[in-house]
Amino acid sequence: RLPPSHDVRAMEPELLSAGALWSPTTGVLDSHSFMLSLLADAEDNGTTVSLNTAVEAASVTTTGLVLHFDGVEVLCETVINCGGLWAHQIASLFHSSETDWKPPRQYYAKGNYFRLSGVRP
């Protein structure tokens, strides 16, 4: 369930959010199904998703964000950078050496996952 911000605030008064993902019985969810659901919602609202696409150049203009890939130039209102381990390099393409802002440095970390067996408490 995706509770609105006023419900989230009632559950967690110190949390400021636009909303949340509420899973009352577990913190584990089917991430693949969740991502497919988000993709369907995004495409239903006019989003174009371009998988396995190497961004060659990017720029910020007065009319929007411009991406260059595969010999194509695309003008975008919004770009969601899902470049994984290359997200830092993609973000860097939007910022010239003339600006003071640089994307934050990316740090790698290893996650550990555990499976519990036995009867739930």
One Martini backbone bead per residue (centre of mass of N, CA, C, O) as a GRO file, in nm:
protein
  121
    1ARG     BB    1   0.100   0.033   0.017
    2LEU     BB    2   0.034   0.399  -0.049
    3PRO     BB    3   0.060   0.628   0.166
    4PRO     BB    4  -0.002   0.924   0.258
    5SER     BB    5   0.154   1.173   0.429
    6HIS     BB    6  -0.052   1.190   0.670
    7ASP     BB    7  -0.019   0.888   0.749
    8VAL     BB    8   0.283   0.890   0.795
    9ARG     BB    9   0.282   1.110   1.017
   10ALA     BB   10   0.109   0.941   1.218
   11MET     BB   11   0.327   0.708   1.243
   12GLU     BB   12   0.578   0.933   1.176
   13PRO     BB   13   0.632   1.246   1.299
   14GLU     BB   14   0.953   1.285   1.201
   15LEU     BB   15   0.854   1.237   0.907
   16LEU     BB   16   0.936   1.357   0.584
   17SER     BB   17   0.688   1.312   0.320
   18ALA     BB   18   0.506   1.213   0.025
   19GLY     BB   19   0.547   0.908   0.113
   20ALA     BB   20   0.497   0.540   0.112
   21LEU     BB   21   0.586   0.205   0.190
   22TRP     BB   22   0.353  -0.038   0.307
   23SER     BB   23   0.469  -0.323   0.519
   24PRO     BB   24   0.336  -0.483   0.797
   25THR     BB   25   0.491  -0.788   0.788
   26THR     BB   26   0.737  -0.684   0.597
   27GLY     BB   27   1.049  -0.589   0.429
   28VAL     BB   28   0.967  -0.785   0.208
   29LEU     BB   29   0.975  -0.779  -0.154
   30ASP     BB   30   0.880  -0.789  -0.487
   31SER     BB   31   1.085  -0.619  -0.685
   32HIS     BB   32   1.002  -0.695  -0.972
   33SER     BB   33   0.699  -0.631  -0.950
   34PHE     BB   34   0.737  -0.340  -0.856
   35MET     BB   35   0.891  -0.240  -1.110
   36LEU     BB   36   0.666  -0.312  -1.314
   37SER     BB   37   0.457  -0.123  -1.187
   38LEU     BB   38   0.618   0.140  -1.224
   39LEU     BB   39   0.645   0.119  -1.530
   40ALA     BB   40   0.345   0.123  -1.599
   41ASP     BB   41   0.285   0.398  -1.470
   42ALA     BB   42   0.487   0.563  -1.634
   43GLU     BB   43   0.379   0.492  -1.921
   44ASP     BB   44   0.084   0.593  -1.863
   45ASN     BB   45   0.241   0.898  -1.817
   46GLY     BB   46   0.463   0.927  -2.075
   47THR     BB   47   0.699   0.748  -2.042
   48THR     BB   48   1.039   0.681  -2.136
   49VAL     BB   49   1.219   0.380  -2.169
   50SER     BB   50   1.589   0.324  -2.178
   51LEU     BB   51   1.754   0.046  -2.226
   52ASN     BB   52   2.076  -0.010  -2.278
   53THR     BB   53   2.189   0.303  -2.271
   54ALA     BB   54   2.441   0.507  -2.386
   55VAL     BB   55   2.552   0.798  -2.262
   56GLU     BB   56   2.739   1.049  -2.433
   57ALA     BB   57   2.557   1.309  -2.369
   58ALA     BB   58   2.491   1.622  -2.180
   59SER     BB   59   2.240   1.889  -2.115
   60VAL     BB   60   2.159   2.221  -2.019
   61THR     BB   61   1.871   2.406  -2.094
   62THR     BB   62   1.607   2.627  -2.134
   63THR     BB   63   1.414   2.363  -2.235
   64GLY     BB   64   1.612   2.141  -2.097
   65LEU     BB   65   1.711   1.811  -2.131
   66VAL     BB   66   1.997   1.666  -2.300
   67LEU     BB   67   2.031   1.366  -2.486
   68HIS     BB   68   2.297   1.144  -2.602
   69PHE     BB   69   2.229   0.860  -2.829
   70ASP     BB   70   2.275   0.678  -3.098
   71GLY     BB   71   2.255   0.959  -3.271
   72VAL     BB   72   2.064   1.091  -3.053
   73GLU     BB   73   1.840   1.364  -2.966
   74VAL     BB   74   1.694   1.440  -2.639
   75LEU     BB   75   1.425   1.611  -2.504
   76CYS     BB   76   1.383   1.682  -2.151
   77GLU     BB   77   1.219   1.741  -1.852
   78THR     BB   78   1.303   1.454  -1.726
   79VAL     BB   79   1.562   1.277  -1.539
   80ILE     BB   80   1.635   0.938  -1.457
   81ASN     BB   81   1.911   0.810  -1.290
   82CYS     BB   82   1.988   0.451  -1.370
   83GLY     BB   83   2.325   0.380  -1.384
   84GLY     BB   84   2.438   0.283  -1.134
   85LEU     BB   85   2.778   0.262  -1.147
   86TRP     BB   86   2.733   0.521  -1.372
   87ALA     BB   87   2.580   0.768  -1.247
   88HIS     BB   88   2.809   0.970  -1.200
   89GLN     BB   89   2.887   1.008  -1.501
   90ILE     BB   90   2.612   1.108  -1.597
   91ALA     BB   91   2.591   1.353  -1.408
   92SER     BB   92   2.855   1.492  -1.515
   93LEU     BB   93   2.745   1.567  -1.805
   94PHE     BB   94   2.560   1.818  -1.693
   95HIS     BB   95   2.848   1.941  -1.597
   96SER     BB   96   3.049   2.184  -1.625
   97SER     BB   97   3.347   2.350  -1.554
   98GLU     BB   98   3.178   2.629  -1.489
   99THR     BB   99   3.074   2.484  -1.243
  100ASP     BB  100   3.057   2.413  -0.896
  101TRP     BB  101   2.887   2.174  -0.934
  102LYS     BB  102   2.902   1.834  -0.817
  103PRO     BB  103   2.874   1.529  -0.793
  104PRO     BB  104   2.873   1.307  -0.575
  105ARG     BB  105   3.051   1.079  -0.444
  106GLN     BB  106   3.107   0.743  -0.502
  107TYR     BB  107   3.020   0.459  -0.300
  108TYR     BB  108   3.100   0.139  -0.209
  109ALA     BB  109   2.885  -0.139  -0.104
  110LYS     BB  110   2.813  -0.414   0.098
  111GLY     BB  111   2.562  -0.641   0.122
  112ASN     BB  112   2.355  -0.812   0.369
  113TYR     BB  113   2.180  -1.124   0.370
  114PHE     BB  114   1.905  -1.283   0.543
  115ARG     BB  115   1.780  -1.602   0.656
  116LEU     BB  116   1.509  -1.714   0.833
  117SER     BB  117   1.435  -1.977   1.049
  118GLY     BB  118   1.134  -2.086   1.150
  119VAL     BB  119   0.939  -1.952   1.380
  120ARG     BB  120   0.743  -1.702   1.424
  121PRO     BB  121   0.689  -1.471   1.686
   0.00000   0.00000   0.00000
